[in-house]
Short mmCIF file of C-alpha atoms in Angstrom, two decimals:
data_model
loop_
_atom_site.label_atom_id
_atom_site.label_comp_id
_atom_site.label_asym_id
_atom_site.label_seq_id
_atom_site.Cartn_x
_atom_site.Cartn_y
_atom_site.Cartn_z
CA MET A 1 0.00 0.00 0.00
CA SER A 2 1.31 3.47 -0.85
CA TRP A 3 2.59 5.51 2.09
CA LYS A 4 0.57 8.54 0.92
CA ARG A 5 -2.73 6.76 0.50
CA ASP A 6 -4.03 7.00 4.07
CA VAL A 7 -3.46 10.70 4.48
CA LEU A 8 -4.87 11.48 1.02
CA ARG A 9 -7.91 9.29 1.62
CA GLU A 10 -8.55 11.06 4.90
CA ILE A 11 -8.33 14.45 3.20
CA ASP A 12 -10.58 13.23 0.37
CA ALA A 13 -13.18 11.94 2.85
CA ARG A 14 -13.20 15.18 4.82
CA LEU A 15 -13.23 17.61 1.90
CA ASP A 16 -16.84 18.56 1.26
CA LEU A 17 -16.15 19.88 -2.23
CA PRO A 18 -17.75 19.32 -5.61
CA GLN A 19 -15.75 17.65 -8.32
CA PRO A 20 -13.41 18.34 -10.03
CA ALA A 21 -12.24 20.84 -7.37
CA ARG A 22 -11.92 18.03 -4.79
CA SER A 23 -9.66 15.93 -7.01
CA ARG A 24 -7.59 18.98 -7.98
CA VAL A 25 -6.87 19.67 -4.30
CA ILE A 26 -5.94 16.01 -3.73
CA LEU A 27 -3.66 16.03 -6.79
CA GLU A 28 -1.88 19.15 -5.62
CA ILE A 29 -1.39 17.84 -2.08
CA ALA A 30 -0.25 14.40 -3.36
CA ALA A 31 2.49 15.95 -5.50
CA ASP A 32 3.61 18.31 -2.72
CA LEU A 33 3.59 15.49 -0.17
CA GLU A 34 5.92 13.45 -2.35
CA ASP A 35 8.22 16.38 -3.08
CA THR A 36 8.40 17.31 0.60
CA SER A 37 9.51 13.77 1.39
CA HIS A 38 12.19 13.93 -1.36
CA MET A 39 13.41 17.29 -0.11
CA LEU A 40 13.64 16.00 3.46
CA MET A 41 15.65 13.02 2.23
CA GLU A 42 18.02 15.40 0.43
CA ARG A 43 18.51 17.08 3.80
CA GLY A 44 19.78 13.85 5.25
CA LEU A 45 16.71 12.12 6.67
CA SER A 46 16.22 8.43 5.99
CA PRO A 47 13.35 7.56 3.59
CA GLU A 48 11.17 6.38 6.50
CA GLU A 49 11.86 9.48 8.59
CA ALA A 50 11.25 11.73 5.59
CA ARG A 51 7.92 10.08 4.85
CA GLU A 52 6.81 10.24 8.47
CA GLN A 53 7.73 13.88 8.75
CA ALA A 54 6.07 14.73 5.42
CA ILE A 55 2.87 13.00 6.55
CA ARG A 56 2.98 14.87 9.88
CA ARG A 57 3.35 18.16 8.03
CA PHE A 58 0.37 17.41 5.79
CA GLU A 59 -1.87 15.96 8.47
CA PRO A 60 -5.32 17.32 7.67
CA ARG A 61 -6.69 19.85 10.14
CA GLY A 62 -10.42 20.45 10.31
CA GLU A 63 -10.16 24.21 10.19
CA ALA A 64 -7.93 24.22 7.09
CA LEU A 65 -10.15 21.70 5.29
CA SER A 66 -13.32 23.65 5.97
CA GLU A 67 -11.58 26.80 4.77
CA ILE A 68 -10.65 25.09 1.51
CA THR A 69 -14.30 24.08 1.17
CA THR A 70 -15.39 27.69 1.70
CA VAL A 71 -12.88 29.01 -0.82
CA HIS A 72 -13.98 26.57 -3.54
CA ALA A 73 -17.70 26.38 -2.86
CA ALA A 74 -19.71 27.36 -5.91
CA GLY A 75 -22.01 30.38 -5.62
CA LEU A 76 -25.08 28.20 -5.34
CA GLN A 77 -23.48 26.06 -2.64
CA ARG A 78 -22.38 29.15 -0.69
CA PHE A 79 -26.00 30.29 -0.85
CA LEU A 80 -27.31 26.87 0.23
CA GLY A 81 -24.66 26.71 2.94
CA ARG A 82 -26.50 29.46 4.79
CA PHE A 83 -29.32 27.05 5.54
CA SER A 84 -29.49 24.12 7.92
CA GLY A 85 -29.25 20.56 6.55
CA ALA A 86 -33.03 20.07 6.41
CA GLY A 87 -33.62 23.56 5.04
CA ARG A 88 -30.93 22.92 2.46
CA ARG A 89 -32.63 19.73 1.26
CA ARG A 90 -35.93 21.60 0.95
CA TRP A 91 -34.17 24.31 -1.09
CA GLU A 92 -32.51 21.74 -3.29
CA ARG A 93 -35.85 20.06 -3.96
CA ALA A 94 -37.46 23.43 -4.70
CA LEU A 95 -34.64 24.34 -7.08
CA LEU A 96 -34.93 20.97 -8.79
CA LEU A 97 -38.66 21.48 -9.24
CA LEU A 98 -38.09 24.99 -10.60
CA LEU A 99 -35.48 23.66 -12.99
CA PHE A 100 -37.87 21.00 -14.21
CA LEU A 101 -40.71 23.52 -14.67
CA PHE A 102 -38.35 25.83 -16.50
CA LEU A 103 -37.31 23.04 -18.85
CA LEU A 104 -40.94 22.05 -19.35
CA LEU A 105 -42.07 25.60 -20.11
CA GLY A 106 -38.83 26.30 -21.95
CA THR A 107 -39.71 23.57 -24.44
CA ARG A 108 -42.67 25.66 -25.48
CA VAL A 109 -40.53 28.78 -25.81
CA LEU A 110 -37.48 27.16 -27.35
CA LEU A 111 -39.52 25.51 -30.05
CA PRO A 112 -40.17 28.76 -31.83
CA ALA A 113 -43.37 28.65 -33.83
CA PRO A 114 -46.63 27.94 -31.98
CA ASP A 115 -48.11 26.99 -35.36
CA LEU A 116 -45.83 23.99 -35.42
CA PHE A 117 -47.74 22.50 -32.47
CA LYS A 118 -51.07 23.34 -34.06
CA ASN A 119 -50.12 21.78 -37.38
CA ALA A 120 -48.26 18.76 -36.07
CA GLY A 121 -49.78 15.38 -36.84
CA PRO A 122 -50.58 12.34 -34.69
CA GLY A 123 -46.88 11.75 -33.99
CA LEU A 124 -46.86 14.90 -31.81
CA LEU A 125 -48.16 13.08 -28.73
CA ALA A 126 -45.32 10.56 -28.94
CA VAL A 127 -42.75 13.33 -29.49
CA VAL A 128 -44.03 15.36 -26.50
CA THR A 129 -44.19 12.27 -24.25
CA VAL A 130 -40.60 11.28 -25.05
CA THR A 131 -39.41 14.91 -24.67
CA VAL A 132 -41.05 15.36 -21.25
CA GLY A 133 -39.58 12.04 -20.06
CA ALA A 134 -36.13 12.96 -21.36
CA LEU A 135 -36.26 16.45 -19.82
CA LEU A 136 -37.31 14.99 -16.48
CA LEU A 137 -34.34 12.62 -16.61
CA SER A 138 -32.08 15.51 -17.70
CA SER A 139 -33.26 17.61 -14.72
CA PHE A 140 -32.21 14.85 -12.32
CA LYS A 141 -28.88 14.46 -14.08
CA LEU A 142 -28.31 18.24 -14.05
CA TYR A 143 -28.85 18.13 -10.29
CA ASP A 144 -26.49 15.15 -9.97
CA VAL A 145 -23.77 16.71 -12.07
CA PHE A 146 -23.90 20.39 -11.10
CA VAL A 147 -25.69 20.77 -7.76
CA ARG A 148 -25.26 17.68 -5.56
CA PRO A 149 -22.52 18.42 -3.00
CA ARG A 150 -20.79 14.99 -2.91
CA GLN A 151 -20.28 14.12 -6.55
CA ASP A 152 -18.84 10.95 -7.88
CA SER A 153 -18.44 10.14 -11.53
CA ARG A 154 -20.08 6.71 -11.37
CA ARG A 155 -23.35 8.14 -10.10
CA MET A 156 -23.06 11.05 -12.51
CA ARG A 157 -22.63 8.67 -15.46
CA ARG A 158 -25.58 6.47 -14.46
CA GLY A 159 -28.51 6.96 -16.87
CA LEU A 160 -26.67 9.62 -18.85
CA ASP A 161 -26.72 7.67 -22.11
CA TRP A 162 -30.49 7.34 -21.80
CA ILE A 163 -30.71 11.03 -22.69
CA LEU A 164 -28.85 10.43 -25.95
CA GLY A 165 -30.93 7.29 -26.53
CA LEU A 166 -34.14 9.29 -26.11
CA ALA A 167 -32.80 11.91 -28.55
CA GLY A 168 -32.43 9.05 -31.03
CA VAL A 169 -35.99 7.94 -30.28
CA GLU A 170 -37.17 11.51 -31.06
CA VAL A 171 -35.51 11.35 -34.48
CA PHE A 172 -36.99 7.91 -35.12
CA VAL A 173 -40.51 9.00 -34.06
CA GLY A 174 -40.38 12.25 -36.07
CA LEU A 175 -39.15 10.61 -39.26
CA SER A 176 -41.47 7.62 -38.87
CA ALA A 177 -44.45 9.96 -38.45
CA PHE A 178 -43.33 11.81 -41.57
CA TRP A 179 -43.03 8.73 -43.79
CA LEU A 180 -46.07 6.97 -42.34
CA GLY A 181 -48.04 10.12 -43.19
CA LEU A 182 -46.84 9.87 -46.78
CA TYR A 183 -47.87 6.22 -46.84
CA GLY A 184 -51.35 7.23 -45.64
CA VAL A 185 -51.58 9.96 -48.30
CA ALA A 186 -50.60 7.49 -51.00
CA GLY A 187 -53.34 5.06 -49.87
CA ARG A 188 -56.03 7.76 -49.73
CA SER A 189 -54.96 9.18 -53.10
CA ALA A 190 -55.26 5.78 -54.66
CA GLU A 191 -58.85 5.53 -53.38
CA ASP A 192 -59.77 9.10 -54.37
CA PRO A 193 -57.30 10.51 -56.93
CA ALA A 194 -59.29 13.75 -57.33
CA THR A 195 -58.37 14.97 -53.81
CA SER A 196 -54.82 13.60 -53.78
CA LEU A 197 -53.27 17.08 -54.02
CA LEU A 198 -55.21 18.22 -50.93
CA TYR A 199 -54.03 15.13 -48.99
CA LEU A 200 -50.49 15.78 -50.16
CA PHE A 201 -50.51 19.36 -48.81
CA GLU A 202 -52.05 18.20 -45.51
CA TRP A 203 -49.28 15.62 -45.15
CA LEU A 204 -46.61 18.15 -46.00
CA VAL A 205 -47.78 20.55 -43.27
CA GLU A 206 -48.42 17.88 -40.59
CA GLY A 207 -45.44 15.69 -41.38
CA THR A 208 -42.85 18.46 -41.58
CA ALA A 209 -44.20 20.14 -38.40
CA THR A 210 -43.92 16.85 -36.46
CA ALA A 211 -40.47 16.13 -37.89
CA ILE A 212 -39.22 19.64 -37.05
CA LEU A 213 -40.46 19.37 -33.45
CA ALA A 214 -38.88 15.94 -33.07
CA LEU A 215 -35.56 17.10 -34.53
CA GLN A 216 -35.48 20.22 -32.34
CA ALA A 217 -36.17 18.14 -29.25
CA ALA A 218 -33.41 15.73 -30.34
CA VAL A 219 -30.95 18.61 -30.77
CA LEU A 220 -31.85 20.03 -27.33
CA LEU A 221 -31.41 16.61 -25.68
CA SER A 222 -28.14 15.98 -27.50
CA LEU A 223 -26.81 19.33 -26.27
CA LEU A 224 -27.84 18.49 -22.71
CA TRP A 225 -26.19 15.07 -23.00
CA TYR A 226 -23.02 16.67 -24.37
CA LEU A 227 -22.89 19.23 -21.55
CA LEU A 228 -23.48 16.57 -18.87
CA SER A 229 -21.03 14.10 -20.45
CA ARG A 230 -18.24 16.66 -20.72
CA ARG A 231 -18.59 17.60 -17.09
CA THR A 232 -18.76 13.92 -16.04
CA GLU A 233 -15.61 13.13 -18.07
CA THR A 234 -13.74 16.01 -16.44
CA VAL A 235 -14.73 14.78 -12.98
CA ALA A 236 -13.79 11.18 -13.84
CA ARG A 237 -10.40 12.27 -15.20
CA PHE A 238 -9.57 14.20 -12.05
CA GLU A 239 -10.80 11.35 -9.84
CA ALA A 240 -8.56 8.93 -11.72
CA GLU A 241 -5.56 11.26 -11.50
CA ALA A 242 -6.14 11.76 -7.77
CA LEU A 243 -6.33 7.98 -7.27
CA MET A 244 -3.13 7.47 -9.25
CA ALA A 245 -1.43 10.19 -7.26
CA ALA A 246 -2.26 8.32 -4.07
CA ASP A 247 -0.59 5.13 -5.37
CA MET B 1 3.83 63.74 8.51
CA GLU B 2 4.92 60.50 6.87
CA ALA B 3 2.54 59.19 4.21
CA MET B 4 0.66 56.09 5.36
CA SER B 5 0.43 53.14 2.94
CA ARG B 6 -3.03 52.41 1.65
CA LEU B 7 -3.15 48.86 2.96
CA HIS B 8 -3.41 48.03 6.64
CA VAL B 9 -2.59 44.87 8.49
CA ASP B 10 -5.80 43.17 9.51
CA THR B 11 -5.25 42.93 13.25
CA SER B 12 -8.59 41.15 13.78
CA ASN B 13 -7.02 38.02 12.26
CA LEU B 14 -3.33 38.53 12.73
CA SER B 15 -2.37 34.93 12.10
CA ARG B 16 -4.04 34.88 8.69
CA SER B 17 -2.63 38.32 7.76
CA CYS B 18 0.83 37.16 8.76
CA ASN B 19 0.59 33.94 6.73
CA GLU B 20 -0.63 35.83 3.67
CA ALA B 21 2.24 38.29 3.91
CA LEU B 22 4.75 35.45 4.32
CA ILE B 23 3.41 33.64 1.26
CA LEU B 24 3.17 36.74 -0.92
CA GLY B 25 6.61 37.86 0.21
CA SER B 26 8.12 34.47 -0.68
CA LEU B 27 6.49 34.50 -4.09
CA ARG B 28 8.38 37.70 -4.91
CA GLY B 29 11.33 35.38 -5.49
CA GLY B 30 9.54 33.68 -8.38
CA PRO B 31 7.13 30.77 -8.94
CA ARG B 32 7.01 28.16 -6.18
CA HIS B 33 5.15 24.96 -5.36
CA GLY B 34 3.14 24.92 -2.14
CA TYR B 35 5.64 22.73 -0.28
CA GLN B 36 8.55 24.93 -1.42
CA LEU B 37 6.84 27.96 0.06
CA ALA B 38 6.34 26.25 3.40
CA LEU B 39 9.92 24.99 3.60
CA GLU B 40 11.40 28.26 2.41
CA ILE B 41 9.45 30.34 4.93
CA GLU B 42 10.47 27.96 7.68
CA GLU B 43 14.14 28.19 6.68
CA ARG B 44 14.25 31.93 6.18
CA SER B 45 12.52 32.58 9.50
CA LYS B 46 14.89 30.09 11.18
CA GLY B 47 11.93 27.97 12.26
CA MET B 48 9.93 30.89 13.69
CA PHE B 49 7.15 30.40 11.13
CA SER B 50 6.64 26.68 10.83
CA PHE B 51 3.60 25.71 8.82
CA ASN B 52 1.45 22.68 8.89
CA HIS B 53 1.42 22.42 5.08
CA GLY B 54 -2.31 21.77 5.12
CA THR B 55 -2.92 25.31 6.31
CA LEU B 56 -1.14 26.67 3.23
CA TYR B 57 -3.66 25.52 0.67
CA PRO B 58 -6.68 27.52 1.82
CA ILE B 59 -4.51 30.65 1.82
CA LEU B 60 -3.01 29.89 -1.59
CA HIS B 61 -6.40 29.09 -3.09
CA ARG B 62 -8.00 32.20 -1.62
CA LEU B 63 -5.18 34.38 -2.95
CA GLU B 64 -5.61 32.70 -6.32
CA LYS B 65 -9.36 33.37 -6.30
CA THR B 66 -8.78 37.02 -5.53
CA GLY B 67 -6.32 37.25 -8.44
CA LEU B 68 -3.26 38.13 -6.38
CA ILE B 69 -1.46 34.97 -7.40
CA SER B 70 -1.98 32.58 -10.29
CA GLY B 71 -1.59 28.83 -10.16
CA SER B 72 -0.49 26.75 -13.11
CA TRP B 73 -0.26 23.02 -13.59
CA SER B 74 2.73 21.37 -15.18
CA GLN B 75 3.71 17.78 -15.82
CA ASP B 76 7.03 16.29 -14.83
CA GLY B 77 8.97 13.59 -16.70
CA GLY B 78 7.07 10.85 -14.87
CA GLY B 79 3.73 12.28 -16.00
CA ARG B 80 2.83 13.58 -12.54
CA ARG B 81 0.97 16.86 -12.42
CA ARG B 82 2.00 19.53 -9.97
CA LYS B 83 0.85 23.03 -9.31
CA SER B 84 3.00 26.09 -8.83
CA TYR B 85 2.07 29.64 -7.94
CA GLU B 86 3.36 33.04 -8.94
CA LEU B 87 2.44 36.62 -8.23
CA THR B 88 0.20 38.37 -10.72
CA ARG B 89 0.79 42.04 -11.57
CA LYS B 90 -2.02 42.92 -9.20
CA GLY B 91 -0.38 40.67 -6.61
CA GLU B 92 3.01 42.36 -6.99
CA LYS B 93 1.49 45.77 -6.32
CA HIS B 94 -0.56 44.41 -3.42
CA THR B 95 2.53 42.74 -1.91
CA ARG B 96 4.57 45.93 -2.08
CA GLU B 97 1.83 47.82 -0.26
CA LEU B 98 1.26 44.98 2.19
CA LEU B 99 4.93 44.82 3.16
CA GLU B 100 4.90 48.57 3.72
CA ALA B 101 1.84 48.11 5.90
CA TRP B 102 3.71 45.43 7.88
CA ASP B 103 6.64 47.80 8.37
CA GLU B 104 4.24 50.37 9.79
CA PHE B 105 2.61 47.74 11.94
CA GLN B 106 5.99 46.63 13.25
CA ASP B 107 6.99 50.23 14.08
CA ALA B 108 3.69 50.88 15.80
CA PHE B 109 3.99 47.65 17.75
CA HIS B 110 7.50 48.46 18.96
CA SER B 111 6.47 51.96 19.93
CA ALA B 112 3.53 50.58 21.85
CA VAL B 113 5.37 47.84 23.73
CA LYS B 114 8.57 49.78 24.38
CA GLY B 115 6.84 53.01 25.23
CA GLU B 116 8.58 54.88 22.42
CA GLY B 117 6.52 57.60 20.84
CA PRO B 118 6.56 60.94 19.11
#
């Protein structure tokens, strides 16, 4: 077992910091701990003495650790830190709910033309259902990745690919609705060729509106997935580096 | 009357003010890693200011957040990443003023304890 591991693990366990700040602090201390030991050896101490003295010098002190937490706490966490544990949980739930409502209402705003909803065909219900489900999942993941105080990359990664999967489902639903509409128009035109042009225009309006909504939702979800994945990768990289530094 | 420097030593938290001045003063010599700062301060003060290294990081990180020093990561031959700190331009100016403020503080302290005065 590495001589640094215990002290670094203790610091890691006591640092109430979001990632990747927590791993950055561990990385910095790990490198300094090792260099201190080397420097003490250069001054004539035996390797064992140098390690012991280095560990003593870096022994975590509660006051220093809580000060590091204060320095690195994100604005939102500093704000939440003013409340008691229970009050904080209530605030976090309220913020999560607000975030979800914003995303839900934002869908209506982000998708620009209200006429699109009016003109969309039967595929709209499926598109909206998938979008609401995906945004709900995204809200939880946004909380996991950006708000939750004790972050770890495994929990952050859990369910993340579902968002991208649902974006794919949006594309599938939108394009299926589009081509199924054309199939329906073809059938009706064959029965009543005189009105085929009317059916064709109806399909064009309905089908394209549904496809546009589905594609926009897919783009929005893909962007959310990208944002969450990037952050998760950064955290995972720093966690891995911090673990390697301890070995 | 002698012109007073604009900065003042924060006597409400003398230990923190002292540590900040020691760190900023050491960084005037060029970029340093955290452990180098601690060892150098200890050596130069002949053991008077002996740090638990853990107490250095909150000070370094706070100074970095306020833009007085900047930290940069580098990689050594073995692929290990380490962080070093250096004074920013703002930090250099602040340090000059802070050290003047410490001189004034020291004079005032001596006058007070030794009963010397104008």
